[in-house]
JSON list of C-alpha atoms and ligand atoms in Angstrom, two decimals:
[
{"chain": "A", "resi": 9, "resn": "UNK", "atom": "CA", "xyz": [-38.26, 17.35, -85.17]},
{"chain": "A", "resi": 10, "resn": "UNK", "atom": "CA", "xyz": [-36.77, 17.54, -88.67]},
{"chain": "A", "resi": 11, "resn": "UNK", "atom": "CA", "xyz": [-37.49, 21.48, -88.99]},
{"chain": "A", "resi": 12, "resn": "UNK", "atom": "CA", "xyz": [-35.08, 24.62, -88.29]},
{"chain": "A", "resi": 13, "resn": "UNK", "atom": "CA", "xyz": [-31.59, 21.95, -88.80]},
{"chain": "A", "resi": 14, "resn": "UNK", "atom": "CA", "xyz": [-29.56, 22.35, -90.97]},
{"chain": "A", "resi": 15, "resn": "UNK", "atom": "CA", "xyz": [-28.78, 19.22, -93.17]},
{"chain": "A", "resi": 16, "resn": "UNK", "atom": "CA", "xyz": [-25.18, 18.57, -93.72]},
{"chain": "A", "resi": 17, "resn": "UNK", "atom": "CA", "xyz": [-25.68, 14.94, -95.36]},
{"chain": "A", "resi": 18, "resn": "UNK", "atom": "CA", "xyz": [-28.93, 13.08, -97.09]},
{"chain": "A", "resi": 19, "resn": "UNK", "atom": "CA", "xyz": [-28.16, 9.21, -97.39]},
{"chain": "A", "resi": 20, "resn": "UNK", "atom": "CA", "xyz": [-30.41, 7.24, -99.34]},
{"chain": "A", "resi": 21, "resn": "UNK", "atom": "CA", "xyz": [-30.75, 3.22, -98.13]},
{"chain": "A", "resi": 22, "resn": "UNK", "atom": "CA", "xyz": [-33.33, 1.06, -99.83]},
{"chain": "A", "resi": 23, "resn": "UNK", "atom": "CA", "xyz": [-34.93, -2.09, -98.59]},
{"chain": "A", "resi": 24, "resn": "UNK", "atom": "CA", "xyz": [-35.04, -4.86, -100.51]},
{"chain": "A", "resi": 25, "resn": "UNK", "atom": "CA", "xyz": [-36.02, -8.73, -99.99]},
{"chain": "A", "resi": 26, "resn": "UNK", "atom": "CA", "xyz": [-38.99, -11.03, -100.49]},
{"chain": "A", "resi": 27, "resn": "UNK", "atom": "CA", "xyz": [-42.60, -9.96, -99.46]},
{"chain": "A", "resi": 28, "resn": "UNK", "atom": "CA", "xyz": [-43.79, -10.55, -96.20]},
{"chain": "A", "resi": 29, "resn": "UNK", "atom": "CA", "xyz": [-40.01, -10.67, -94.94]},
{"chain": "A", "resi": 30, "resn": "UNK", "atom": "CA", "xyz": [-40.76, -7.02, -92.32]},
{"chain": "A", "resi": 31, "resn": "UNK", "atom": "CA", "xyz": [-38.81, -4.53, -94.45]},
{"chain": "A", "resi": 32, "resn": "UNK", "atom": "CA", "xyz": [-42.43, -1.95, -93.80]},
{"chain": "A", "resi": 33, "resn": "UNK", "atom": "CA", "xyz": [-42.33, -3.27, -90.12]},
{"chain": "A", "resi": 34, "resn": "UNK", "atom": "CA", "xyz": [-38.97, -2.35, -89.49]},
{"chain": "A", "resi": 35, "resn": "UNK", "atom": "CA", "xyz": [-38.97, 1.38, -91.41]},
{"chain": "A", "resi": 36, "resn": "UNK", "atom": "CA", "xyz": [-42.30, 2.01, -89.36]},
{"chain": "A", "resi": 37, "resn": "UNK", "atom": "CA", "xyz": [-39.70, 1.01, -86.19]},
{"chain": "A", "resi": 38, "resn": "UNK", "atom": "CA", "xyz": [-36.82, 3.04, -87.64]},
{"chain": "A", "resi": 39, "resn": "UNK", "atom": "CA", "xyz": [-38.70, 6.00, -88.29]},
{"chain": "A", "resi": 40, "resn": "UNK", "atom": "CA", "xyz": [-41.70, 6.29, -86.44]},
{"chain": "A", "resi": 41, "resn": "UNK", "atom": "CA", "xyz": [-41.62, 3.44, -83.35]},
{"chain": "A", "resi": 42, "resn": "UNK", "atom": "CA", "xyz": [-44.43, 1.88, -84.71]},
{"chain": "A", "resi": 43, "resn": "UNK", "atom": "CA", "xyz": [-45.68, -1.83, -85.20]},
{"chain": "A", "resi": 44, "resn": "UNK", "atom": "CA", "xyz": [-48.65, -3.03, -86.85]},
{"chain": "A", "resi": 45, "resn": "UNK", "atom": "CA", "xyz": [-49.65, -6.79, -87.23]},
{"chain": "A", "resi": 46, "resn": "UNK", "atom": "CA", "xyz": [-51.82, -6.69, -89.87]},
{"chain": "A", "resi": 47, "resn": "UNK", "atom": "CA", "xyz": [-49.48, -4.78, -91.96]},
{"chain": "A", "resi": 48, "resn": "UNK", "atom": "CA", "xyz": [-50.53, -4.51, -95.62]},
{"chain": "A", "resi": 49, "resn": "UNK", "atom": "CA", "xyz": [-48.82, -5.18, -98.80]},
{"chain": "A", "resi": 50, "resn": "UNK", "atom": "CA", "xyz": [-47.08, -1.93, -99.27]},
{"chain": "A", "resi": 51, "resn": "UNK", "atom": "CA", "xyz": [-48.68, 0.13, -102.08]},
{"chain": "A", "resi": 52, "resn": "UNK", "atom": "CA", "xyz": [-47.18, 2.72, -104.09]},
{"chain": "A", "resi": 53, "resn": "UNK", "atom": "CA", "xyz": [-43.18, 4.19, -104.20]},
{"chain": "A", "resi": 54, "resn": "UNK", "atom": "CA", "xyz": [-42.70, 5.23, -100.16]},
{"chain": "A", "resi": 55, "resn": "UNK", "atom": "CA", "xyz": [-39.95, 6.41, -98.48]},
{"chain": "A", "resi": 56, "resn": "UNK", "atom": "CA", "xyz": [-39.76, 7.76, -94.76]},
{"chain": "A", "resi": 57, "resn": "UNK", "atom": "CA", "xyz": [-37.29, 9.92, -93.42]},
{"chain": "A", "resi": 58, "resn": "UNK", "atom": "CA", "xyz": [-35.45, 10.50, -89.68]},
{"chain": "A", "resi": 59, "resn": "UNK", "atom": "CA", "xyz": [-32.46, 12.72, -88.84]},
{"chain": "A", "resi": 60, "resn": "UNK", "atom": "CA", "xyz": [-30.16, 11.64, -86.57]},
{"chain": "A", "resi": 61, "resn": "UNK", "atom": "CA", "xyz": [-26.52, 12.83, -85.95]},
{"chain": "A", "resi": 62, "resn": "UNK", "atom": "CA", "xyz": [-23.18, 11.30, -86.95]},
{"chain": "A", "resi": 63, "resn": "UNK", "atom": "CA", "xyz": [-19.93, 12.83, -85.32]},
{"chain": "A", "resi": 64, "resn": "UNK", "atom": "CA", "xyz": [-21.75, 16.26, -84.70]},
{"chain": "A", "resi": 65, "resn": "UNK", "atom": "CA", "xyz": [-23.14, 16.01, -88.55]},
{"chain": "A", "resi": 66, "resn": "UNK", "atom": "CA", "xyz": [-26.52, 16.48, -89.31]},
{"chain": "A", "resi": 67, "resn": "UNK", "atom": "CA", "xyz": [-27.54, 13.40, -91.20]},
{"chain": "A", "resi": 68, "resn": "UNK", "atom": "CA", "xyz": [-30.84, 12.82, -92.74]},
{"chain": "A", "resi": 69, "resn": "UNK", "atom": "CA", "xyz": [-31.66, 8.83, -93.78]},
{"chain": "A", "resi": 70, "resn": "UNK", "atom": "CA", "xyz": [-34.40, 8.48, -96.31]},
{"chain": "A", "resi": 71, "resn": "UNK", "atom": "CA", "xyz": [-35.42, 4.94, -96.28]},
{"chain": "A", "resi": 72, "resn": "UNK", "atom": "CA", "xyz": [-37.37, 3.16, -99.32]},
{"chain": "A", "resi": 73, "resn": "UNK", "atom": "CA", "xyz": [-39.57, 0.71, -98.89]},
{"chain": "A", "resi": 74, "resn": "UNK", "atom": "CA", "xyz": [-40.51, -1.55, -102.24]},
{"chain": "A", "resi": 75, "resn": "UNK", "atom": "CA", "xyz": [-43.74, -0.67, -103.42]},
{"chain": "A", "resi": 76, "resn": "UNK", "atom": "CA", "xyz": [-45.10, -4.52, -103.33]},
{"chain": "A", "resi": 77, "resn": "UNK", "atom": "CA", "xyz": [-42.49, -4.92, -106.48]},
{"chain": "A", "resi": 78, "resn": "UNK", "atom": "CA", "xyz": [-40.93, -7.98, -104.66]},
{"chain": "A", "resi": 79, "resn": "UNK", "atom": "CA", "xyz": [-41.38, -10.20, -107.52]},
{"chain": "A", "resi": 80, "resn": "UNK", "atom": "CA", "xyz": [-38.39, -11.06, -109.52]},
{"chain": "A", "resi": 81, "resn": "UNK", "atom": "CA", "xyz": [-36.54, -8.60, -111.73]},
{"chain": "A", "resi": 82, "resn": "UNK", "atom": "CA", "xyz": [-39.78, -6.11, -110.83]},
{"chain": "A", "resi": 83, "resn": "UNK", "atom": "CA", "xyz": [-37.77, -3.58, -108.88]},
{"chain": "A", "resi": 84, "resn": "UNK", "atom": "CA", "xyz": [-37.24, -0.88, -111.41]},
{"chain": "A", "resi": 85, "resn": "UNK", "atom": "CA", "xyz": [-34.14, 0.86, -111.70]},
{"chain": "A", "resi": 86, "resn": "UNK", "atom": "CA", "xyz": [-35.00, 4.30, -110.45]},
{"chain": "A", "resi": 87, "resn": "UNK", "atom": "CA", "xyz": [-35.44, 2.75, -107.19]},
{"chain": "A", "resi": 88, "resn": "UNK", "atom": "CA", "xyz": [-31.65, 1.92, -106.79]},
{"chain": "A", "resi": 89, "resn": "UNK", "atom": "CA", "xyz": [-30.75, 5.31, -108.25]},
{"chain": "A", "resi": 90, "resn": "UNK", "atom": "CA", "xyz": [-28.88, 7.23, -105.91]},
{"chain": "A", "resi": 91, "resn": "UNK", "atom": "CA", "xyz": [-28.64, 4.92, -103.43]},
{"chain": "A", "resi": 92, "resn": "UNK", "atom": "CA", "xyz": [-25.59, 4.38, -100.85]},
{"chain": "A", "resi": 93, "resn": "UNK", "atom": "CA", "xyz": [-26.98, 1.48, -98.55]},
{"chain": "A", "resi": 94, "resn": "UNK", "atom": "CA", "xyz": [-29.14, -1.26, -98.82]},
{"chain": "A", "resi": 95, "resn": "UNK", "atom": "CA", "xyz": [-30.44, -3.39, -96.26]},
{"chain": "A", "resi": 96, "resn": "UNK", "atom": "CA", "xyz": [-31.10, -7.13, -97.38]},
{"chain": "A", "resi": 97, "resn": "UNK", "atom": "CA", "xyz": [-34.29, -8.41, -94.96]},
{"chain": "A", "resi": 98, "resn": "UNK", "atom": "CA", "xyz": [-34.86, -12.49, -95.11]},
{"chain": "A", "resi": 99, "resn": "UNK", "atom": "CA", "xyz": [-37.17, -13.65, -91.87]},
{"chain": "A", "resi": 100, "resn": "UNK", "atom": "CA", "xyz": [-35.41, -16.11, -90.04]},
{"chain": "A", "resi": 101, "resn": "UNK", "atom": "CA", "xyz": [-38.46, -18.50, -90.15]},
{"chain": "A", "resi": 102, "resn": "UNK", "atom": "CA", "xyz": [-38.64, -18.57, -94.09]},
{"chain": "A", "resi": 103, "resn": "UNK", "atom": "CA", "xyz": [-35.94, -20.24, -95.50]},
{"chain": "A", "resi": 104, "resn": "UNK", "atom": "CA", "xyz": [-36.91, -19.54, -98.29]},
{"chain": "A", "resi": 105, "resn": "UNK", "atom": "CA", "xyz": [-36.03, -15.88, -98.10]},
{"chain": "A", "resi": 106, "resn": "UNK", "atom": "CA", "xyz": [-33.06, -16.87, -97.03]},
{"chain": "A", "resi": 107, "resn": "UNK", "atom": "CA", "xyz": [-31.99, -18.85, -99.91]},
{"chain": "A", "resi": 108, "resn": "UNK", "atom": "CA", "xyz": [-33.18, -15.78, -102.09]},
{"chain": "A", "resi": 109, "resn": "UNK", "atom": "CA", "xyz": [-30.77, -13.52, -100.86]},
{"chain": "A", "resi": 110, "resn": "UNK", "atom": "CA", "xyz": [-28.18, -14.30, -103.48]},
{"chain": "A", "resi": 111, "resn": "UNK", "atom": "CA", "xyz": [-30.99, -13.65, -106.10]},
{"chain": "A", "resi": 112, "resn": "UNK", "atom": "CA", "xyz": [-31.42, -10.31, -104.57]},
{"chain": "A", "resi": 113, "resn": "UNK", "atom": "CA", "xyz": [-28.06, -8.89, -104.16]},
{"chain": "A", "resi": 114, "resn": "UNK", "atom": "CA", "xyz": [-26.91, -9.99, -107.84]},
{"chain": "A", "resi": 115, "resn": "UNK", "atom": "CA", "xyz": [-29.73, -7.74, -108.73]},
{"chain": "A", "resi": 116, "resn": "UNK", "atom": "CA", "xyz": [-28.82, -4.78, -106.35]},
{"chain": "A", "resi": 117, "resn": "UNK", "atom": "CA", "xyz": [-25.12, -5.38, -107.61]},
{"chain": "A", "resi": 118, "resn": "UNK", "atom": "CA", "xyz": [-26.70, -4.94, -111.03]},
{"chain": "A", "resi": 119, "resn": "UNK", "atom": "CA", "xyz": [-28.41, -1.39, -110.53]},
{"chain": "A", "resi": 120, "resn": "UNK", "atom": "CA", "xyz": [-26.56, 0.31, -107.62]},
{"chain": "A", "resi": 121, "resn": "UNK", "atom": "CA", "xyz": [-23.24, 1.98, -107.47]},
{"chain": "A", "resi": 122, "resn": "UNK", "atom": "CA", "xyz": [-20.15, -0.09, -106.65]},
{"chain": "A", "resi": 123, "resn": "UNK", "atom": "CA", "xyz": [-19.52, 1.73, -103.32]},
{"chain": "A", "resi": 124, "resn": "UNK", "atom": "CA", "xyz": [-23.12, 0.57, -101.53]},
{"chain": "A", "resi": 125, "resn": "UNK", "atom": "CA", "xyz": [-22.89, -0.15, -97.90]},
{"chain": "A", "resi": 126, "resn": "UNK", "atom": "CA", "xyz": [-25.29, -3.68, -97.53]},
{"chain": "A", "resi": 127, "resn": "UNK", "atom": "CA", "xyz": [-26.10, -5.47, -94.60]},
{"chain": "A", "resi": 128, "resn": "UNK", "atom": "CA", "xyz": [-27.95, -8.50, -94.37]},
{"chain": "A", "resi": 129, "resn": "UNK", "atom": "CA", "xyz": [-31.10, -8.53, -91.96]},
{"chain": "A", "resi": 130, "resn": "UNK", "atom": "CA", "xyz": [-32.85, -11.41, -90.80]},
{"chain": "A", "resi": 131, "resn": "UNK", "atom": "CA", "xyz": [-35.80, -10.06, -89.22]},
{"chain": "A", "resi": 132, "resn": "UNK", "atom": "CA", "xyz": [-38.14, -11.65, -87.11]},
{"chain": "A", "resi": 133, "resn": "UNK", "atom": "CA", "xyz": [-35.95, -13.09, -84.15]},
{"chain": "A", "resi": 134, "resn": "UNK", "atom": "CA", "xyz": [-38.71, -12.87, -81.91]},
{"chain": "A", "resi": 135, "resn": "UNK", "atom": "CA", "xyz": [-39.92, -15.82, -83.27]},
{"chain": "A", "resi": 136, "resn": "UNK", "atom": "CA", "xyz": [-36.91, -17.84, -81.89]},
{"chain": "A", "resi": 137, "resn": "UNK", "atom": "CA", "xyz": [-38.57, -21.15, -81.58]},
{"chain": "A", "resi": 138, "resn": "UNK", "atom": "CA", "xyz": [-39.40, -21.16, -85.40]},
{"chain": "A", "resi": 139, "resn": "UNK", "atom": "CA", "xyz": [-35.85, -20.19, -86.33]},
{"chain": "A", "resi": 140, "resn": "UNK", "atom": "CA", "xyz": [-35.54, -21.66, -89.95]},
{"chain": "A", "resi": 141, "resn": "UNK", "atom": "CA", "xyz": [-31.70, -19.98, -90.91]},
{"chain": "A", "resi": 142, "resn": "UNK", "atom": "CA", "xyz": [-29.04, -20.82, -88.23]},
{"chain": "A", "resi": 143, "resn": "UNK", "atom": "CA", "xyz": [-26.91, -17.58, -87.57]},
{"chain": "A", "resi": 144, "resn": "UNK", "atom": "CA", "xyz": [-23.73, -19.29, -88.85]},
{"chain": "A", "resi": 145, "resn": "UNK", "atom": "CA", "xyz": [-25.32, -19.78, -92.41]},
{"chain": "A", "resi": 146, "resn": "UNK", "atom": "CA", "xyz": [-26.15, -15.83, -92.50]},
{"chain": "A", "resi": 147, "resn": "UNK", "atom": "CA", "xyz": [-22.84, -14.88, -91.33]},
{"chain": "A", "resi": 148, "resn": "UNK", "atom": "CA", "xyz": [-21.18, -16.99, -93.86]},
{"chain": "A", "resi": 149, "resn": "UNK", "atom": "CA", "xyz": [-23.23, -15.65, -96.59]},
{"chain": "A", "resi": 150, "resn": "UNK", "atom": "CA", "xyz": [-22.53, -12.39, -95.07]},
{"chain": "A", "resi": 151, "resn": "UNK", "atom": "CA", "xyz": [-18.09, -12.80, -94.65]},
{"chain": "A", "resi": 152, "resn": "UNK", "atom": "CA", "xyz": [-18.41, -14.54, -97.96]},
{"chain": "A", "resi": 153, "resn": "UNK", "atom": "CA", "xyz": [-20.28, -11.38, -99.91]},
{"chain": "A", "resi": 154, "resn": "UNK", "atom": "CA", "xyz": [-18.66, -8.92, -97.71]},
{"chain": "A", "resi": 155, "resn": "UNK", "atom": "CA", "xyz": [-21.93, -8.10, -95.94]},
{"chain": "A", "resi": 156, "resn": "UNK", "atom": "CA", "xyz": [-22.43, -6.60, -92.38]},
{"chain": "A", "resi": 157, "resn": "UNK", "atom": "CA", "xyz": [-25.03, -8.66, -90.57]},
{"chain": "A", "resi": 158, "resn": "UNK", "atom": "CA", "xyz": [-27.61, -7.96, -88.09]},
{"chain": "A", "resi": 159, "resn": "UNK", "atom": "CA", "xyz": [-30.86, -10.38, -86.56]},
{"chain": "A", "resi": 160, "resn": "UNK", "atom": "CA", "xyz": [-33.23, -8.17, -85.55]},
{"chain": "A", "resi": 161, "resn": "UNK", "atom": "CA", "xyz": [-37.10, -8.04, -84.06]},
{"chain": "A", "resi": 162, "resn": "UNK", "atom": "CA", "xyz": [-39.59, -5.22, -85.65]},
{"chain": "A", "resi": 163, "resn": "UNK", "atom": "CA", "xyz": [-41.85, -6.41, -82.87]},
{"chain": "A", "resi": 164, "resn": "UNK", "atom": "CA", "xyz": [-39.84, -6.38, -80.21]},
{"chain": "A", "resi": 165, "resn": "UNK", "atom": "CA", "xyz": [-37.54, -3.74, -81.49]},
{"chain": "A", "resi": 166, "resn": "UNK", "atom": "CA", "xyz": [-34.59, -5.89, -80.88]},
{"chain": "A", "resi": 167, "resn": "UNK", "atom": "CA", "xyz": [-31.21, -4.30, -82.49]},
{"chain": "A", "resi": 168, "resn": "UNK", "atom": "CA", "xyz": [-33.73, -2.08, -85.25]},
{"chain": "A", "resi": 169, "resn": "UNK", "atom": "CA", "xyz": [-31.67, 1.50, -84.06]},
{"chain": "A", "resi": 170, "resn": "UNK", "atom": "CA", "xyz": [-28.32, -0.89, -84.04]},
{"chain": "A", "resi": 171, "resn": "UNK", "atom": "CA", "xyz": [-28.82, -2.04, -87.58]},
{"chain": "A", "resi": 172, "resn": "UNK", "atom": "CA", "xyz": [-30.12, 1.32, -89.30]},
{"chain": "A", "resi": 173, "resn": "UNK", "atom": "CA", "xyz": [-27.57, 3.06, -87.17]},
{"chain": "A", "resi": 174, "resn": "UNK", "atom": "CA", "xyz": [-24.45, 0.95, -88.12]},
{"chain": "A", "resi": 175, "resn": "UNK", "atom": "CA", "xyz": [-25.17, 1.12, -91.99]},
{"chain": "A", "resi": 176, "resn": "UNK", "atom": "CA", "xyz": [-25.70, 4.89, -91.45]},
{"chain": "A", "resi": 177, "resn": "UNK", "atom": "CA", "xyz": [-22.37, 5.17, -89.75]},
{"chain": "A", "resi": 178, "resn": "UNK", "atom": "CA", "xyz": [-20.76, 2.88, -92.23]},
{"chain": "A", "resi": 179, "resn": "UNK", "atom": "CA", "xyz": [-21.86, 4.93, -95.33]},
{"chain": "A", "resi": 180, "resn": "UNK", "atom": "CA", "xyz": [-20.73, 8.05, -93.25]},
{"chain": "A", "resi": 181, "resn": "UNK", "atom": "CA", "xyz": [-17.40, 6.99, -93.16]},
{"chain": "A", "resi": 182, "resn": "UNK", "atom": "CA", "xyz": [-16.64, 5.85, -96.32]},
{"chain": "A", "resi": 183, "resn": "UNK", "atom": "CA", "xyz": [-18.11, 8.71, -98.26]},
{"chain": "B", "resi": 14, "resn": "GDP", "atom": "P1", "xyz": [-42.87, -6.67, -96.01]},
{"chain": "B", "resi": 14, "resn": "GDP", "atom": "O1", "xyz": [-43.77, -7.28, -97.05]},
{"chain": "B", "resi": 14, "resn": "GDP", "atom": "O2", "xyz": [-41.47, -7.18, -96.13]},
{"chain": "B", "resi": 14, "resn": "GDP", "atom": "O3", "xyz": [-42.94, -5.17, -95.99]},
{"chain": "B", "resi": 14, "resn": "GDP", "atom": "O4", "xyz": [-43.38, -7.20, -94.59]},
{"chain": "B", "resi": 14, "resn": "GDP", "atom": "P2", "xyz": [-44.27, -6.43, -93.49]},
{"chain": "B", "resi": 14, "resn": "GDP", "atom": "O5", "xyz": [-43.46, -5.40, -92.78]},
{"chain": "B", "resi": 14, "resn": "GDP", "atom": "O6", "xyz": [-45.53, -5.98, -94.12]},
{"chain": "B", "resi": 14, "resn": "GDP", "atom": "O7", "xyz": [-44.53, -7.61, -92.46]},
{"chain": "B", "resi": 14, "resn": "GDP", "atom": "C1", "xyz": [-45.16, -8.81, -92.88]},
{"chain": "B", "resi": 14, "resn": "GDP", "atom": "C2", "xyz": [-45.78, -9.50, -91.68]},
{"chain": "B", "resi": 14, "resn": "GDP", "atom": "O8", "xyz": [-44.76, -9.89, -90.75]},
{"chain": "B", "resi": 14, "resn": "GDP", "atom": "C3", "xyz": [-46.75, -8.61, -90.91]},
{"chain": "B", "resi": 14, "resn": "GDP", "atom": "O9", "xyz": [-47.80, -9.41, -90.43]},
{"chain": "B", "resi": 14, "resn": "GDP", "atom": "C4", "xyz": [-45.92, -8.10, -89.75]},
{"chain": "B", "resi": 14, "resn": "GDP", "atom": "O10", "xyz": [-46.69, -7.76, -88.65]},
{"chain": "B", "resi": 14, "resn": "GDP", "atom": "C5", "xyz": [-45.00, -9.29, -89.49]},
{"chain": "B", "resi": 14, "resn": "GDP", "atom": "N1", "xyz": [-43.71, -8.89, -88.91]},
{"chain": "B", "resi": 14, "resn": "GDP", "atom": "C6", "xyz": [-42.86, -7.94, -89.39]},
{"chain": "B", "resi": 14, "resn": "GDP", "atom": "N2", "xyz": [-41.77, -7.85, -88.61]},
{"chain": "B", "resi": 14, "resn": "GDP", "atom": "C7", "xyz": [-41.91, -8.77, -87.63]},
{"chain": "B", "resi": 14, "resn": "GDP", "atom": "C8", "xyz": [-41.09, -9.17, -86.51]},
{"chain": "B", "resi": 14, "resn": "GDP", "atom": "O11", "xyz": [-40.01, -8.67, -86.23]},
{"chain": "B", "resi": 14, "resn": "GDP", "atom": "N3", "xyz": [-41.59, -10.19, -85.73]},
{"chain": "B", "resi": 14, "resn": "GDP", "atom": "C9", "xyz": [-42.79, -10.80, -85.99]},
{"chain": "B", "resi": 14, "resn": "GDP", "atom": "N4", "xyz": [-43.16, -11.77, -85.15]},
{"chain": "B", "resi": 14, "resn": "GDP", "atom": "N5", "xyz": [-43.57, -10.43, -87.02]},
{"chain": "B", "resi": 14, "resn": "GDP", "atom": "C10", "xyz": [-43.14, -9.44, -87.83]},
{"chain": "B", "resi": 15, "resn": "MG", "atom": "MG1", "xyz": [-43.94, -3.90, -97.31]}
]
């Protein structure tokens, strides 16, 4: 549990990306090893925490999830404040999401600090046979905007730890 440790580091990564896209799926993964299907439209500022260790440091992630703020330009400021990764989610069988990720990071390069760790997600990999983004296209975006890159699975928990673990160790090392 998170009680009786002693916190050496508190990293804060927010989620951003259109609606519907997994970004509650996956933090319920991250944090708690849940899934639920009928997930609703997240309501309200949330974060969730989890502690995990870095090179024998003590390192508590507190993930934010928007607050069903996914329009554009509705993401408010004090959402990016203080925060030293973001994760942008697209699903994989929306290509519209996709093509939205440019839209999104010019706004997180707009509010967050210059030094942000971001790694493109595309969520939903599960759904393999519906694939609407090719890999190749992500990890061009991704080399071109200096990105790490991840395809992952909420469901199926397919690289969830990988991805939250390798922006976590990312931000460790630079800081
Ligand atoms: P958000 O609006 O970005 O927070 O998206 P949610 O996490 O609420 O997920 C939206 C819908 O996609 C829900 O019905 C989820 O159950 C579903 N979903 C989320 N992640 C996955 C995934 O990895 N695979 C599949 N097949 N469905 C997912
Ligand atoms: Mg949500």
């Amino acid at each position: 549990g998170d009680y009786n440790q002693k916190i050496d580091y508190v990293f804060k990564v927010v989620l951003i990306g259109d609606s519907a896209v997994g970004k509650t799926q996956l933090l319920a993964r991250f944090s708690r090893n849940e899934f639920s299907v009928d997930s609703k439209a997240t309501i309200g500022v949330e974060f969730q925490t989890k502690t995990l260790v870095i090179d024998q440091k003590t390192v508590k992630a507190q993930i934010w999830d928007t607050a069903g703020q996914e329009r554009y330009r509705a993401v408010t400021s004090a959402y990016y404040r203080g925060a030293v990764g973001a994760m942008l989610v697209y699903d994989m069988t929306k290509r519209q999401s996709f093509d939205h990720m440019a839209r999104w990071l010019e706004e997180l390069r707009g509010h967050a600090d210059k030094n942000i760790v971001i790694m493109l997600i595309g969520n939903k990999c599960d759904l393999g046979s519906l694939r609407a983004v090719p890999t190749e296209d992500a990890q061009e975006f991704a080399e071109r905007e200096n990105l790490f890159f991840m395809e992952t699975s909420a469901l199926e928990s397919t690289n969830v730890e990988t991805a939250f673990f390798t922006i976590l160790t990312e931000i460790y090392r630079i800081i």
